[in-house]
Coordinates of C-alpha atoms in Angstrom, one line a residue:
X24 CA -11.1 11.4 15.5
X25 CA -7.4 11.7 16.4
X26 CA -4.6 10.1 14.3
X27 CA -0.7 9.9 13.8
X28 CA -0.1 11.9 10.6
X29 CA 2.9 11.6 8.4
X30 CA 4.0 15.1 6.7
X31 CA 7.4 14.0 5.3
X32 CA 10.6 12.6 6.5
X33 CA 11.0 13.3 10.3
X34 CA 7.7 15.1 10.5
X35 CA 4.6 13.6 12.1
X36 CA 1.8 15.0 14.2
X37 CA -1.0 13.7 16.5
X38 CA -3.9 15.6 15.0
X39 CA -7.6 15.7 14.2
X40 CA -8.8 13.7 11.2
X41 CA -12.2 12.8 9.7
X42 CA -13.5 9.6 11.1
X43 CA -13.5 7.1 8.1
X44 CA -16.6 5.9 6.4
X45 CA -17.7 2.7 4.4
X46 CA -16.7 3.4 0.8
X47 CA -17.1 -0.2 -0.6
X48 CA -19.6 -2.7 0.3
X49 CA -16.6 -5.1 1.5
X50 CA -15.3 -2.5 4.0
X51 CA -15.4 -2.6 7.6
X52 CA -14.8 0.2 10.1
X53 CA -12.8 -0.8 13.2
X54 CA -12.5 1.0 16.4
X55 CA -8.8 0.4 17.5
X56 CA -8.3 -1.0 20.8
X57 CA -4.5 -1.6 20.8
X58 CA -1.9 -0.8 18.2
X59 CA 1.9 -0.6 17.8
X60 CA 4.8 0.8 15.9
X61 CA 6.8 -1.2 13.3
X62 CA 10.4 -0.8 12.1
X63 CA 8.8 -0.1 8.8
X64 CA 7.3 3.0 10.3
X65 CA 10.7 4.3 11.1
X66 CA 11.7 3.6 7.5
X67 CA 8.7 5.5 6.5
X68 CA 10.0 8.3 8.7
X69 CA 13.3 8.4 7.1
X70 CA 11.6 8.7 3.7
X71 CA 12.5 5.3 2.6
X72 CA 9.1 4.4 1.3
X73 CA 7.9 6.9 -1.4
X74 CA 4.4 5.6 -1.7
X75 CA 3.7 7.2 1.8
X76 CA 2.6 10.7 1.0
X77 CA 2.0 13.7 2.9
X78 CA -1.2 13.5 5.1
X79 CA -1.1 9.7 5.5
X80 CA -2.3 8.2 8.7
X81 CA 0.5 5.6 9.6
X82 CA 0.3 2.1 11.0
X83 CA -0.6 -1.3 9.9
X84 CA -1.0 -3.3 13.1
X85 CA -3.5 -3.6 15.8
X86 CA -6.8 -5.1 17.3
X87 CA -10.0 -3.6 17.7
X88 CA -13.9 -4.0 17.7
X89 CA -16.1 -3.7 14.5
X90 CA -17.9 -0.4 14.4
X91 CA -19.7 -0.9 11.2
X92 CA -19.6 -3.2 8.2
X93 CA -20.4 -2.9 4.6
X94 CA -23.4 -4.7 2.9
X95 CA -21.0 -7.4 1.4
X96 CA -19.2 -8.3 4.6
X97 CA -20.4 -11.7 5.7
X98 CA -17.9 -12.9 8.3
X99 CA -18.1 -10.0 10.9
X100 CA -20.7 -7.9 12.5
X101 CA -20.8 -4.9 14.8
X102 CA -19.2 -5.6 18.2
X103 CA -16.8 -8.4 17.0
X104 CA -13.3 -8.3 18.4
X105 CA -10.8 -8.6 15.4
X106 CA -7.2 -9.0 14.7
X107 CA -6.1 -6.6 11.8
X108 CA -3.7 -8.1 9.3
X109 CA -1.0 -5.8 8.0
X110 CA -1.9 -7.1 4.5
X111 CA -5.2 -6.3 2.8
X112 CA -6.3 -9.1 0.5
X113 CA -9.5 -9.6 -1.7
X114 CA -9.0 -13.3 -1.7
X115 CA -10.2 -13.6 -5.3
X116 CA -7.5 -12.3 -7.6
X117 CA -4.8 -14.4 -9.2
X118 CA -2.2 -13.5 -6.8
X119 CA -4.5 -14.2 -3.8
X120 CA -5.4 -17.5 -5.3
X121 CA -1.7 -18.4 -5.2
X122 CA -1.4 -17.4 -1.5
X123 CA 0.5 -14.0 -2.5
X124 CA -1.7 -11.8 -0.7
X125 CA 1.0 -9.1 -0.4
X126 CA 0.5 -8.7 -4.2
X127 CA -3.2 -8.7 -4.2
X128 CA -4.5 -6.7 -7.3
X129 CA -6.7 -4.6 -4.9
X130 CA -4.8 -4.7 -1.7
X131 CA -1.4 -5.9 -0.6
X132 CA 0.5 -3.7 2.0
X133 CA -1.7 -0.6 1.8
X134 CA -2.6 0.2 5.3
X135 CA -0.4 3.1 6.7
X136 CA 1.1 3.2 3.1
X137 CA -1.3 3.9 0.3
X138 CA -4.3 4.3 2.5
X139 CA -4.9 5.5 6.2
X140 CA -3.6 3.1 8.7
X141 CA -4.2 1.9 12.3
X142 CA -2.4 4.5 14.4
X143 CA -5.8 6.2 14.9
X144 CA -8.9 5.8 16.9
X145 CA -10.6 4.4 13.9
X146 CA -9.6 2.6 10.7
X147 CA -11.2 1.6 7.5
X148 CA -10.4 -2.1 6.4
X149 CA -11.1 -3.0 2.7
X150 CA -11.8 -6.5 2.1
X151 CA -12.7 -7.1 5.6
X152 CA -13.8 -10.8 5.2
X153 CA -10.4 -11.7 4.2
X154 CA -8.2 -9.0 5.9
X155 CA -9.5 -9.6 9.5
X156 CA -9.4 -12.4 11.9
X157 CA -11.9 -13.0 14.7
X158 CA -10.4 -13.0 18.2
X159 CA -11.4 -15.8 20.3
X160 CA -13.1 -15.1 23.6
X161 CA -10.7 -14.5 26.5
X162 CA -7.6 -14.2 24.4
X163 CA -4.7 -12.0 25.2
X164 CA -5.5 -9.2 22.6
X165 CA -2.3 -7.4 23.4
X166 CA -0.2 -10.4 22.6
X167 CA -2.3 -10.8 19.4
X168 CA -1.1 -7.5 18.0
X169 CA 2.2 -9.2 17.4
X170 CA 0.3 -11.4 14.8
X171 CA -0.6 -8.4 12.6
X172 CA 2.9 -8.2 11.2
X173 CA 6.0 -9.2 13.0
X174 CA 5.4 -12.9 13.8
X175 CA 4.1 -13.8 10.3
X176 CA 6.9 -11.7 8.9
X177 CA 9.8 -13.2 10.6
X178 CA 8.3 -16.7 10.0
X179 CA 7.3 -16.3 6.4
X180 CA 10.1 -14.1 5.0
X181 CA 12.8 -15.5 7.3
X182 CA 12.1 -19.0 8.6
X183 CA 10.1 -20.3 5.7
X184 CA 12.0 -18.6 3.0
X185 CA 15.2 -19.7 4.5
X186 CA 14.0 -23.2 4.6
X187 CA 15.1 -23.8 8.2
X188 CA 15.6 -27.4 8.8
X189 CA 16.3 -29.8 11.8
X190 CA 20.2 -29.5 12.6
X191 CA 20.7 -26.4 10.6
X192 CA 22.9 -23.5 11.8
X193 CA 21.0 -20.3 11.5
X194 CA 22.3 -16.7 11.9
X195 CA 19.8 -14.0 12.3
X196 CA 21.2 -10.6 11.7
X197 CA 19.3 -8.0 13.6
X198 CA 17.8 -8.7 17.1
X199 CA 14.9 -6.3 16.7
X200 CA 11.3 -7.4 17.1
X201 CA 11.2 -9.2 13.6
X202 CA 14.6 -10.7 14.1
X203 CA 13.3 -12.0 17.4
X204 CA 10.1 -13.1 15.8
X205 CA 12.2 -15.1 13.4
X206 CA 14.1 -16.6 16.4
X207 CA 11.1 -17.8 18.0
X208 CA 9.4 -19.3 14.9
X209 CA 12.6 -21.0 13.8
X210 CA 12.5 -23.1 16.9
X211 CA 9.4 -24.9 15.2
X212 CA 12.1 -26.7 13.2
X213 CA 14.8 -27.5 15.8
X214 CA 17.7 -26.0 14.2
X215 CA 21.0 -27.0 16.0
X216 CA 22.3 -23.5 16.3
X217 CA 20.8 -19.9 16.4
X218 CA 23.3 -17.3 16.3
X219 CA 21.8 -13.7 16.9
X220 CA 23.8 -10.7 15.6
X221 CA 23.1 -7.1 16.7
X222 CA 24.8 -3.9 18.0
X223 CA 22.8 -3.8 21.2
X224 CA 23.9 -6.1 24.1
X225 CA 20.5 -5.7 25.6
X226 CA 18.7 -7.1 22.6
X227 CA 21.4 -9.9 22.4
X228 CA 20.7 -10.8 26.1
X229 CA 17.0 -10.9 25.3
X230 CA 17.6 -13.2 22.3
X231 CA 19.4 -15.6 24.6
X232 CA 16.3 -15.8 27.0
X233 CA 14.2 -16.3 23.7
X234 CA 16.3 -19.4 22.7
X235 CA 19.4 -18.1 20.8
X236 CA 22.3 -20.5 21.4
X237 CA 25.0 -17.9 20.7
X238 CA 25.1 -14.2 20.3
X239 CA 27.6 -11.9 18.4
X240 CA 27.9 -8.1 18.9
X241 CA 28.9 -6.7 15.5
X242 CA 29.8 -3.2 16.9
X243 CA 33.4 -3.5 16.2
X244 CA 33.1 -5.0 12.7
X245 CA 34.4 -8.5 13.7
X246 CA 31.0 -10.4 13.2
X247 CA 32.3 -12.4 10.3
X248 CA 35.3 -13.7 12.1
X249 CA 33.1 -14.5 15.2
X250 CA 30.6 -16.3 13.3
X251 CA 33.2 -18.2 11.2
X252 CA 34.9 -19.3 14.5
X253 CA 31.6 -20.5 15.9
X254 CA 30.9 -22.6 12.7
X255 CA 34.3 -24.2 12.3
X256 CA 35.0 -21.9 9.5
X257 CA 32.3 -23.2 7.5
X258 CA 29.7 -20.7 7.6
X259 CA 25.9 -20.9 8.4
X260 CA 23.2 -22.9 6.6
X261 CA 20.7 -20.1 6.9
X262 CA 21.3 -16.3 7.1
X263 CA 18.3 -14.2 7.8
X264 CA 18.7 -10.5 7.2
X265 CA 16.3 -8.6 9.6
X266 CA 17.7 -5.0 9.5
X267 CA 17.4 -3.6 6.0
X268 CA 20.8 -1.8 5.5
X269 CA 23.5 -2.6 3.0
X270 CA 26.0 -3.6 5.9
X271 CA 23.7 -6.3 7.2
X272 CA 22.8 -7.9 3.9
X273 CA 26.6 -8.0 2.8
X274 CA 27.3 -9.7 6.2
X275 CA 24.8 -12.3 5.4
X276 CA 26.7 -12.9 2.0
X277 CA 29.9 -13.2 3.9
X278 CA 28.8 -15.8 6.4
X279 CA 26.7 -18.1 4.2
X280 CA 28.1 -21.6 3.6
X281 CA 27.9 -23.5 0.4
X282 CA 24.5 -24.7 -0.2
X283 CA 23.1 -22.0 2.1
X284 CA 20.0 -19.8 2.0
X285 CA 19.9 -16.0 2.5
X286 CA 16.5 -14.9 3.4
X287 CA 15.9 -11.2 3.2
X288 CA 13.3 -9.8 5.7
X289 CA 14.5 -6.2 6.1
X290 CA 13.0 -3.1 4.3
X291 CA 15.8 -1.8 2.2
X292 CA 15.8 1.9 1.2
X293 CA 19.2 1.9 -0.3
X294 CA 21.0 -0.4 -3.0
X295 CA 22.9 -3.4 -1.8
X296 CA 26.1 -4.9 -3.5
X297 CA 25.4 -8.5 -4.8
X298 CA 28.8 -10.2 -4.5
X299 CA 28.3 -12.8 -7.3
X300 CA 32.0 -12.9 -7.8
X301 CA 32.2 -14.9 -4.7
X302 CA 28.8 -16.4 -4.6
X303 CA 28.3 -17.6 -8.2
X304 CA 29.7 -21.1 -7.6
X305 CA 28.4 -21.6 -4.1
X306 CA 25.0 -23.0 -4.7
X307 CA 23.5 -20.1 -2.7
X308 CA 19.7 -19.3 -2.7
X309 CA 18.8 -15.8 -2.1
X310 CA 15.1 -15.1 -1.4
X311 CA 13.0 -11.8 -0.9
X312 CA 9.5 -11.6 0.2
X313 CA 6.8 -9.1 1.6
X314 CA 4.8 -10.9 4.2
X315 CA 1.6 -12.6 2.9
X316 CA 0.1 -13.4 6.2
X317 CA -1.0 -16.8 5.0
X318 CA 0.4 -18.3 8.2
X319 CA -1.7 -16.1 10.6
X320 CA -4.4 -18.7 11.3
X321 CA -1.8 -21.2 12.2
X322 CA 0.2 -18.6 14.4
X323 CA -3.0 -17.7 16.1
X324 CA -3.6 -21.3 17.1
X325 CA 0.0 -21.6 18.4
X326 CA -0.2 -18.4 20.4
X327 CA -3.6 -19.5 21.9
X328 CA -2.1 -22.8 23.0
X329 CA 0.6 -20.9 24.7
X330 CA 3.3 -22.8 22.7
X331 CA 4.4 -19.3 21.4
X332 CA 4.6 -16.7 23.9
X333 CA 3.9 -13.5 21.8
X334 CA 3.6 -11.1 24.9
X335 CA 7.3 -11.5 25.7
X336 CA 8.0 -9.2 22.7
X337 CA 6.2 -6.3 24.4
X338 CA 8.3 -3.9 26.6
X339 CA 6.6 -0.5 26.8
X340 CA 2.9 0.6 27.2
X341 CA 1.4 4.1 26.2
X342 CA -1.8 5.7 25.7
X343 CA -2.7 6.1 22.1
X344 CA -2.6 9.9 22.5
X345 CA 0.8 9.6 23.8
X346 CA 2.1 8.1 20.5
X347 CA 4.7 10.8 19.9
X348 CA 6.4 9.7 23.1
X349 CA 6.0 6.2 22.0
X350 CA 7.7 6.8 18.7
X351 CA 10.6 8.5 20.5
X352 CA 10.9 5.4 22.8
X353 CA 10.9 3.0 19.8
X354 CA 13.3 5.1 17.7
X355 CA 15.7 5.0 20.6
X356 CA 15.3 1.3 21.4
X357 CA 18.8 0.8 22.5
X358 CA 18.6 3.6 25.0
X359 CA 15.2 2.7 26.2
X360 CA 15.7 -1.2 26.0
X361 CA 12.6 -1.4 23.9
X362 CA 11.2 -4.1 21.7
X363 CA 7.5 -3.7 20.8
X364 CA 5.6 -0.7 22.2
X365 CA 1.7 -1.0 22.7
X366 CA -0.5 2.0 22.5
X367 CA -4.0 1.6 24.0
X368 CA -7.0 3.7 22.9
X369 CA -8.6 4.8 26.0

């Protein structure tokens, strides 16, 4: 089969790899139908994720069709259409029983990280019964790719961890796909204001159409002043960090109001300064999280009911064999006006 293979920072190739086989009775082999590229994949290409080693097939999102199942798989059979979760979970260990699938003793975020991933014609999914979701007949499978990662990530790590409540003022720093996913799902809780912050005017314009009440372009370094002016110099109740660099996390620290919540979503490859000298007395809560995907069944229902329009996050389409071009488009999202790119295995 063909697959997108990582060979170290800034080095990837579309090459021939062995088709995966069932190695455990709980495995399933899925033929990829549609997949995408995540901001985390760009962090991997920068060398920010040391657990990804030379020769790894990247990708942790997608939909496909069951090709083969292990003898212990009871929920799926050959020919079933499935949504692949970015998090692999056994459903039985102590962490899984707490709903912390991301810390599963025998799983977690392993696809495209510690084991081969979904940017390929076929993928092996361990613990298939708990790591795949059946796709309802007639569903928009392209839209459901957004449920592999970005929608549960924006919702769980940003909105739920940030404890967004009715009437809150929320700032989301980063208007990329995950930040926009947080914007869409924050509206479940009717915050009074959602301020989107980014360097890219196109993404800010998109955020406006998705429900942002205010936008701030942080290019010239005056984002703090702009946000404080918008909030009567009080700051925001919730600051969601959706980029993963020191500057954006420090921005969240500067704009948070007393009693506020900072919810980190971004993948950080460098250390960040924690300004306790100003925050220690401010009753601030800071949360971190790797998505657990425990909300995926609920989000699937909301997408199916058309209350959450996941397909509006998709801007570009490619053949799977053109994945190198897709990476270039996604990497230069500002130039290409890209959000999520979809690759179809033809």
